[in-house]
PDB file of C-alpha atoms in Angstrom:
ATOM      1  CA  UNK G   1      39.192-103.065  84.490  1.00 37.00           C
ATOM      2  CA  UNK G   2      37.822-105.564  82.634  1.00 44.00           C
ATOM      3  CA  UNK G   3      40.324-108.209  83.520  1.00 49.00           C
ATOM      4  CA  UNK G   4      38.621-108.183  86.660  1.00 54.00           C
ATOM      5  CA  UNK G   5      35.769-110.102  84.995  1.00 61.00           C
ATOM      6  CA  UNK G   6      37.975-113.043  83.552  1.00 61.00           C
ATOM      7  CA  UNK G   7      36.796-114.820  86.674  1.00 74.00           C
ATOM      8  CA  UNK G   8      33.474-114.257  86.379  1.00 86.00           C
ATOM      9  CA  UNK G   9      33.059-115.287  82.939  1.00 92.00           C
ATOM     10  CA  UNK G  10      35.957-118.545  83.304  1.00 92.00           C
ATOM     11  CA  UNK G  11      33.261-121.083  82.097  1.00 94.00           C
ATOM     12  CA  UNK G  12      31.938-119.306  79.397  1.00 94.00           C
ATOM     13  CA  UNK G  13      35.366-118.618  78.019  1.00 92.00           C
ATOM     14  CA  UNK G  14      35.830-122.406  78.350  1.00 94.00           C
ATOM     15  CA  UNK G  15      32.744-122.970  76.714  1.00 95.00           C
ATOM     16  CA  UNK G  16      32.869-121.065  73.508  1.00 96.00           C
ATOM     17  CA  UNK G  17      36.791-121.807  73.261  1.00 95.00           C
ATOM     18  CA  UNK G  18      35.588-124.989  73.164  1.00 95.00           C
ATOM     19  CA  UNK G  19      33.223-124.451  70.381  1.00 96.00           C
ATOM     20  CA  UNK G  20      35.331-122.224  68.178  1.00 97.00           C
ATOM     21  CA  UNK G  21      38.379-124.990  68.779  1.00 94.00           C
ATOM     22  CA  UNK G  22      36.688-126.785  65.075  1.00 89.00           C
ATOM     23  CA  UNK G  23      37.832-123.866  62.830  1.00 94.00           C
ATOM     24  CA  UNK G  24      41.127-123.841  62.224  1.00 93.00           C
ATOM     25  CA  UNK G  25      41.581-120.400  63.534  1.00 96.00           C
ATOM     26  CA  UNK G  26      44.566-119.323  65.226  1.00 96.00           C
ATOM     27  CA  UNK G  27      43.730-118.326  69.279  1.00 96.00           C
ATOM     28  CA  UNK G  28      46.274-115.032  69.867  1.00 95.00           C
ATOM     29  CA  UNK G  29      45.582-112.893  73.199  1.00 94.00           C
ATOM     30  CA  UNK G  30      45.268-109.467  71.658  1.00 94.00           C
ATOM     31  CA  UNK G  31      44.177-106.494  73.948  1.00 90.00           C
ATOM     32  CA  UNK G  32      44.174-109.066  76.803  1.00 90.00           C
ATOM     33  CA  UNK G  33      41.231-111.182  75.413  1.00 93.00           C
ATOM     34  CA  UNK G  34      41.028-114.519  73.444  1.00 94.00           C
ATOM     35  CA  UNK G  35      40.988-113.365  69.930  1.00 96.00           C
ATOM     36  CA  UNK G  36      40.803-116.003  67.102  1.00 97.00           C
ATOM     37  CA  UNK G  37      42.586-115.091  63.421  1.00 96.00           C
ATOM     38  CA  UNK G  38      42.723-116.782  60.087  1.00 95.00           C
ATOM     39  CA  UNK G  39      45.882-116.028  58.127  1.00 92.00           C
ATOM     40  CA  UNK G  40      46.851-112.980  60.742  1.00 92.00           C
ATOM     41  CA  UNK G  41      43.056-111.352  60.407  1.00 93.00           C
ATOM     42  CA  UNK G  42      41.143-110.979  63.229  1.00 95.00           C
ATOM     43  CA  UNK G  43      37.634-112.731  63.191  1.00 97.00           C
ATOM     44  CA  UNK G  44      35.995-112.519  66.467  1.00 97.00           C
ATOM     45  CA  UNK G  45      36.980-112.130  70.030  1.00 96.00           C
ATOM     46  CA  UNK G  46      35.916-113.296  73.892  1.00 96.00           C
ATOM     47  CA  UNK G  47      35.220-110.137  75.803  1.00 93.00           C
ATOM     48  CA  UNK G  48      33.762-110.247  79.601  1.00 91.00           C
ATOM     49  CA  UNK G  49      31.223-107.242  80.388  1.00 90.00           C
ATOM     50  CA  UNK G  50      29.832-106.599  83.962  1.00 90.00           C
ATOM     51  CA  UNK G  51      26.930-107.688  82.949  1.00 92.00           C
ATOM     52  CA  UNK G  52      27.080-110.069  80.169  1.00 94.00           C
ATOM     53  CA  UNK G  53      29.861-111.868  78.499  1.00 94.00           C
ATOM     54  CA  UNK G  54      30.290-111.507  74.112  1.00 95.00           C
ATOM     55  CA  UNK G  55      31.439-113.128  70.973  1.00 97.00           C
ATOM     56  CA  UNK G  56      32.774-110.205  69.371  1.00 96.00           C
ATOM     57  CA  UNK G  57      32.367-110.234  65.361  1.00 97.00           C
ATOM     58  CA  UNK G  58      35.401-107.597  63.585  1.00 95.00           C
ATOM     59  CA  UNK G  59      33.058-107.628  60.672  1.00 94.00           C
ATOM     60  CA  UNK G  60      30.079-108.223  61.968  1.00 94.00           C
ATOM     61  CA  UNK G  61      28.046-105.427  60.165  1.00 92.00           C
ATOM     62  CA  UNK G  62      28.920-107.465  57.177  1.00 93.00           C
ATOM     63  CA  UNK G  63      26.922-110.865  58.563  1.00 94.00           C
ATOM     64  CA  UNK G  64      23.838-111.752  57.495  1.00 94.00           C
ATOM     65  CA  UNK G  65      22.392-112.206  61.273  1.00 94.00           C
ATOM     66  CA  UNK G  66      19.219-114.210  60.417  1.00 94.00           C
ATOM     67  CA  UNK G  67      18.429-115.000  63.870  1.00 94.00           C
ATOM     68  CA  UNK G  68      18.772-111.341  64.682  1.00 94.00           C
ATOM     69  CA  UNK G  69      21.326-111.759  67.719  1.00 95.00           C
ATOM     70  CA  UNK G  70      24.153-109.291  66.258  1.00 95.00           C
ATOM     71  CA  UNK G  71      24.135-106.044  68.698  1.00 93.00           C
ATOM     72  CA  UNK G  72      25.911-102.619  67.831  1.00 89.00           C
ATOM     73  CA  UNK G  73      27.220-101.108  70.531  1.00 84.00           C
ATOM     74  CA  UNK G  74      27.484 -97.977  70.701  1.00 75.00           C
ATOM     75  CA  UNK G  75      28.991 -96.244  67.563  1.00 69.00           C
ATOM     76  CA  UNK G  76      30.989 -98.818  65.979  1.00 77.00           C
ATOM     77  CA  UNK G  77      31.077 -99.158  62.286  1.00 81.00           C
ATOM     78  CA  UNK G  78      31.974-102.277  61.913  1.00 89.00           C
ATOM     79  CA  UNK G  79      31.993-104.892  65.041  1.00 92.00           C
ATOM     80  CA  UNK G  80      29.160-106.786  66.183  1.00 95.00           C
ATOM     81  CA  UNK G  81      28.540-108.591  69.350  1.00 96.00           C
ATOM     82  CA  UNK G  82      26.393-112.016  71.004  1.00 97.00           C
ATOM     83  CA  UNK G  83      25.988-111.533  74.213  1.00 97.00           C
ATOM     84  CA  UNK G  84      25.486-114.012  76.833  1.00 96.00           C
ATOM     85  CA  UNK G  85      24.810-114.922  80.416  1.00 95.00           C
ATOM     86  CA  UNK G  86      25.562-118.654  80.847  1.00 96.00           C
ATOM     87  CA  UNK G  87      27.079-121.713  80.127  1.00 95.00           C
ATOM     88  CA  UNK G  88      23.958-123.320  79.285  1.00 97.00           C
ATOM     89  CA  UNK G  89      22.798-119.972  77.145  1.00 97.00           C
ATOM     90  CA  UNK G  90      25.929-120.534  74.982  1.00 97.00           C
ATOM     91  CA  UNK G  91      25.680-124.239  74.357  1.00 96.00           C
ATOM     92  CA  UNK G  92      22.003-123.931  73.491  1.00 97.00           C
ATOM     93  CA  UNK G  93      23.261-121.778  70.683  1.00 96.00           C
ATOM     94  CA  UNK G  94      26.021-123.711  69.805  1.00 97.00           C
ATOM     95  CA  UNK G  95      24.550-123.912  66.046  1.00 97.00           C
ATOM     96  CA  UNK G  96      23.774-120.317  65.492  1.00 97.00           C
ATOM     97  CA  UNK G  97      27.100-119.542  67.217  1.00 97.00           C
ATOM     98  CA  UNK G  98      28.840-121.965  64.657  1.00 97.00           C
ATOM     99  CA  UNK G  99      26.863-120.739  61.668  1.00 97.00           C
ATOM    100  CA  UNK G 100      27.505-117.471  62.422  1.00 97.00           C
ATOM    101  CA  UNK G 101      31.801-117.991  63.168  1.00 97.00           C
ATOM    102  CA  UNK G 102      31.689-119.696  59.595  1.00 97.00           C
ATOM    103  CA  UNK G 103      30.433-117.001  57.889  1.00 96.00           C
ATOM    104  CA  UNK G 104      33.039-114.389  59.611  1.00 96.00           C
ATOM    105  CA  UNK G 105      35.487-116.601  58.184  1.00 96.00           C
ATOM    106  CA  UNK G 106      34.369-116.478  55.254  1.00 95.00           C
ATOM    107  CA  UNK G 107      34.292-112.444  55.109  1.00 94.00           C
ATOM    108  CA  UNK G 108      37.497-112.504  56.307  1.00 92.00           C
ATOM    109  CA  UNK G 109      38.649-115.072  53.815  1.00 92.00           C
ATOM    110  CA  UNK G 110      37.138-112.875  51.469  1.00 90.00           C
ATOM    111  CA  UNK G 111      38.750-109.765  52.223  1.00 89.00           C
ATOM    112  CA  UNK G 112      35.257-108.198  52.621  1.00 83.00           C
ATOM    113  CA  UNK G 113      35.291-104.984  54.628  1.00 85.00           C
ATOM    114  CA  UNK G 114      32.497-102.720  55.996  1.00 80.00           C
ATOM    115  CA  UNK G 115      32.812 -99.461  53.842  1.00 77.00           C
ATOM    116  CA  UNK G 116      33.601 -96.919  56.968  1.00 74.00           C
ATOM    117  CA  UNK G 117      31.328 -93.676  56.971  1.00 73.00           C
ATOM    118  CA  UNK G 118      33.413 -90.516  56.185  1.00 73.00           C
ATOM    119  CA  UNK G 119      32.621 -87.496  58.457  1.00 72.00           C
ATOM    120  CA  UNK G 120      30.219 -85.993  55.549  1.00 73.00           C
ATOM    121  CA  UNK G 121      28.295 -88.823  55.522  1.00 74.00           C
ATOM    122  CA  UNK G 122      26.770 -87.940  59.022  1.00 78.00           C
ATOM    123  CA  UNK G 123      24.331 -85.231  59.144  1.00 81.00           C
ATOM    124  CA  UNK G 124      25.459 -81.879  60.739  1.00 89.00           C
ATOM    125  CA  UNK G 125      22.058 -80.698  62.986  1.00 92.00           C
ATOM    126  CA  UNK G 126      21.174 -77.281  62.166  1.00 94.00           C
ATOM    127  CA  UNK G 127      21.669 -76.318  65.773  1.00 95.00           C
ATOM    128  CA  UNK G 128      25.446 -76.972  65.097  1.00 94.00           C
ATOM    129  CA  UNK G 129      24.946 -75.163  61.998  1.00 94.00           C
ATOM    130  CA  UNK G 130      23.685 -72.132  63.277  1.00 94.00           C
ATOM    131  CA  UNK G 131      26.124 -71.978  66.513  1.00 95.00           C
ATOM    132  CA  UNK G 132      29.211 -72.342  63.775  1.00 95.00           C
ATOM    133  CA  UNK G 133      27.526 -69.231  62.574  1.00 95.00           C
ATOM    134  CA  UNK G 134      27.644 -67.305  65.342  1.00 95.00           C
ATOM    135  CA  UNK G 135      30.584 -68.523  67.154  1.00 95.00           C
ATOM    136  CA  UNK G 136      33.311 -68.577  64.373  1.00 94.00           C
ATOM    137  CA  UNK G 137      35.818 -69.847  66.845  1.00 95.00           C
ATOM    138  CA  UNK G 138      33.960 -72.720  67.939  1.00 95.00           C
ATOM    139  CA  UNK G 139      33.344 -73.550  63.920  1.00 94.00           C
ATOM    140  CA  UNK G 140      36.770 -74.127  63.600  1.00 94.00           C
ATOM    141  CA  UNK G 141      37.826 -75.436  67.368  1.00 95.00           C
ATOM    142  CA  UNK G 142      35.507 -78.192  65.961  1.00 94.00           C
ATOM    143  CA  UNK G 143      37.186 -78.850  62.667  1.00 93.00           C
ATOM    144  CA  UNK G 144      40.760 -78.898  64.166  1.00 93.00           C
ATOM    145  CA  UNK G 145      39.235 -82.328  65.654  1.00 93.00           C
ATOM    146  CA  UNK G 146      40.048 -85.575  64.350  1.00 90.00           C
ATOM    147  CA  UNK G 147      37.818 -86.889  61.584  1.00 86.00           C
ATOM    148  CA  UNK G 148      36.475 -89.691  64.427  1.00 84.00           C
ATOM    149  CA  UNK G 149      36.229 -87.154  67.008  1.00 90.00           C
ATOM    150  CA  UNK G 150      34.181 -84.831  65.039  1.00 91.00           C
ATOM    151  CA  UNK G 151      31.839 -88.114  64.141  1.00 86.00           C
ATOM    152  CA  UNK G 152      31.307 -88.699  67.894  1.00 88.00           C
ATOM    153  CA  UNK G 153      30.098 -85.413  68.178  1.00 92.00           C
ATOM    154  CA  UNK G 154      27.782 -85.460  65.639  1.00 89.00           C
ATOM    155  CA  UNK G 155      25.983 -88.729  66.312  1.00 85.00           C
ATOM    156  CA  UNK G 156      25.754 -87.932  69.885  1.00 89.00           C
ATOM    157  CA  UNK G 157      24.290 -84.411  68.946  1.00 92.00           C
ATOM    158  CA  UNK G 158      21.798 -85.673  66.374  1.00 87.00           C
ATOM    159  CA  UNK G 159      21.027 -88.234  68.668  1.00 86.00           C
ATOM    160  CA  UNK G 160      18.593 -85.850  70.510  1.00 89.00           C
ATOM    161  CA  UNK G 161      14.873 -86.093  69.018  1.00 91.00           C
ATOM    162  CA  UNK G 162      13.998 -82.705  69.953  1.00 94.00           C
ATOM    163  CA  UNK G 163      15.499 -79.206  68.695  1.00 93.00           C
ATOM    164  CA  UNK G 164      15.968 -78.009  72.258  1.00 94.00           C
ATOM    165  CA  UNK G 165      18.132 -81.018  73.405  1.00 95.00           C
ATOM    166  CA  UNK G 166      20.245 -81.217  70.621  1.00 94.00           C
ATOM    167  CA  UNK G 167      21.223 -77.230  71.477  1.00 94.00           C
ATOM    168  CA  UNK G 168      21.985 -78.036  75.257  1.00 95.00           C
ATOM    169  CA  UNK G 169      24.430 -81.188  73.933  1.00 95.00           C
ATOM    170  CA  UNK G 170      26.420 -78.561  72.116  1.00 95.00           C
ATOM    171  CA  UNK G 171      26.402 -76.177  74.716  1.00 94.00           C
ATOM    172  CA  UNK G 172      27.413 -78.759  77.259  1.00 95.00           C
ATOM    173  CA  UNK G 173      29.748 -80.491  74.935  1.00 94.00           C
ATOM    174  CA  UNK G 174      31.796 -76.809  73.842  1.00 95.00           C
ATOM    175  CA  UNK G 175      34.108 -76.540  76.167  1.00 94.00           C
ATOM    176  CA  UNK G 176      35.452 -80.116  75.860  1.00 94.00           C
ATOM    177  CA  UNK G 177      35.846 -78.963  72.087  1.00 94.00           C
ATOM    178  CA  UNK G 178      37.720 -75.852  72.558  1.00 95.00           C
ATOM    179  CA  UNK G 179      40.087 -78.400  74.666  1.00 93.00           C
ATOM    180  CA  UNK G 180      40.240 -80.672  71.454  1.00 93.00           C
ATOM    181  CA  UNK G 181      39.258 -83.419  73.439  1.00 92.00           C
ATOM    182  CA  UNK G 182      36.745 -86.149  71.774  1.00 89.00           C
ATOM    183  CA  UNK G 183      32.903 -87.116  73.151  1.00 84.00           C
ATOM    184  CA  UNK G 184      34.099 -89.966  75.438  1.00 79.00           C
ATOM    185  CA  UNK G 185      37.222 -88.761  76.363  1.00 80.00           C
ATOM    186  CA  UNK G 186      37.623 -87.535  80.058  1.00 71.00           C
ATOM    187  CA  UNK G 187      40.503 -85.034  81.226  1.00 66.00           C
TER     188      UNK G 187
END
């Protein structure tokens, strides 16, 4: 799918390759993208969107991101993304981009790693609480899930500001549970 937006995005590949081409990093095509490596470690990589194209940073949690343009998405631990929209977008922030690419090097040179949350360091919502209670075999349809699958669940449950939403997100999400199949995963 997102090959399809190689095209699209042709110049700004060509741009930031360009601009990343100083580093001494190693260019490998990993998961069909440009991804650049020092010493076998992956450091950041070119990824086309529909609507925007990125500078993926592996470690990018760990930057310092003075000029605030690192973007989570969605649950991530770790991996950190600049997005774009043009050529000329990408070469006025040549700088920051370089600044920023010297630094991931450096984390990486460093062996630095962001310290991954555990499953019991997200909050279980009392809802969830309360329908273990009194649904024993959904209590334990839930902890027959993978570690990450279980974290899905529980960010996208205490996601919900209000009581009553978080309860209809574990209603909806139960049978998909009792299937053993994660948040995002279809059938």
């Amino acid at each position: 799918m997102e090959m399809a937006y190689r095209d699209r995005w042709e110049a700004e590949i060509a741009e930031l390759q360009r601009i990343l081409a100083g580093f001494g990093m190693t260019e490998e095509c990993k998961w069909g993208k440009p991804t650049y490596t020092v010493d076998g470690k992956n450091v950041v990589i070119l990824q086309g969107f529909k609507e925007y194209f990125a500078l993926g940073f592996f470690q990018g949690a760990l930057l310092k991101d003075p000029k605030k343009v690192l973007v989570q998405l969605g649950q991530v631990q770790a991996a950190r993304v600049m997005k774009f929209i043009s050529v000329k977008e990408i070469t006025a922030k040549a700088a920051t981009i370089k600044a920023y690419v010297r630094e991931a090097i450096a984390v990486e040179k460093a062996g630095l790693r962001v310290e991954r949350k555990q499953t019991s360091d997200f909050a279980v919502p009392d809802e969830l609480t309360a329908r273990f209670r009194t649904d024993p075999a959904f209590k334990r349809a839930f902890e027959a899930l993978t570690p990450g699958r279980q974290r899905g669940y529980l960010y996208h449950f205490a996601g919900a500001k209000q009581s009553a939403t978080r309860a209809a997100r574990i209603e909806k999400a139960m049978a998909a549970i009792f299937e053993g199949r994660g948040f995002q995963e279809r059938r």
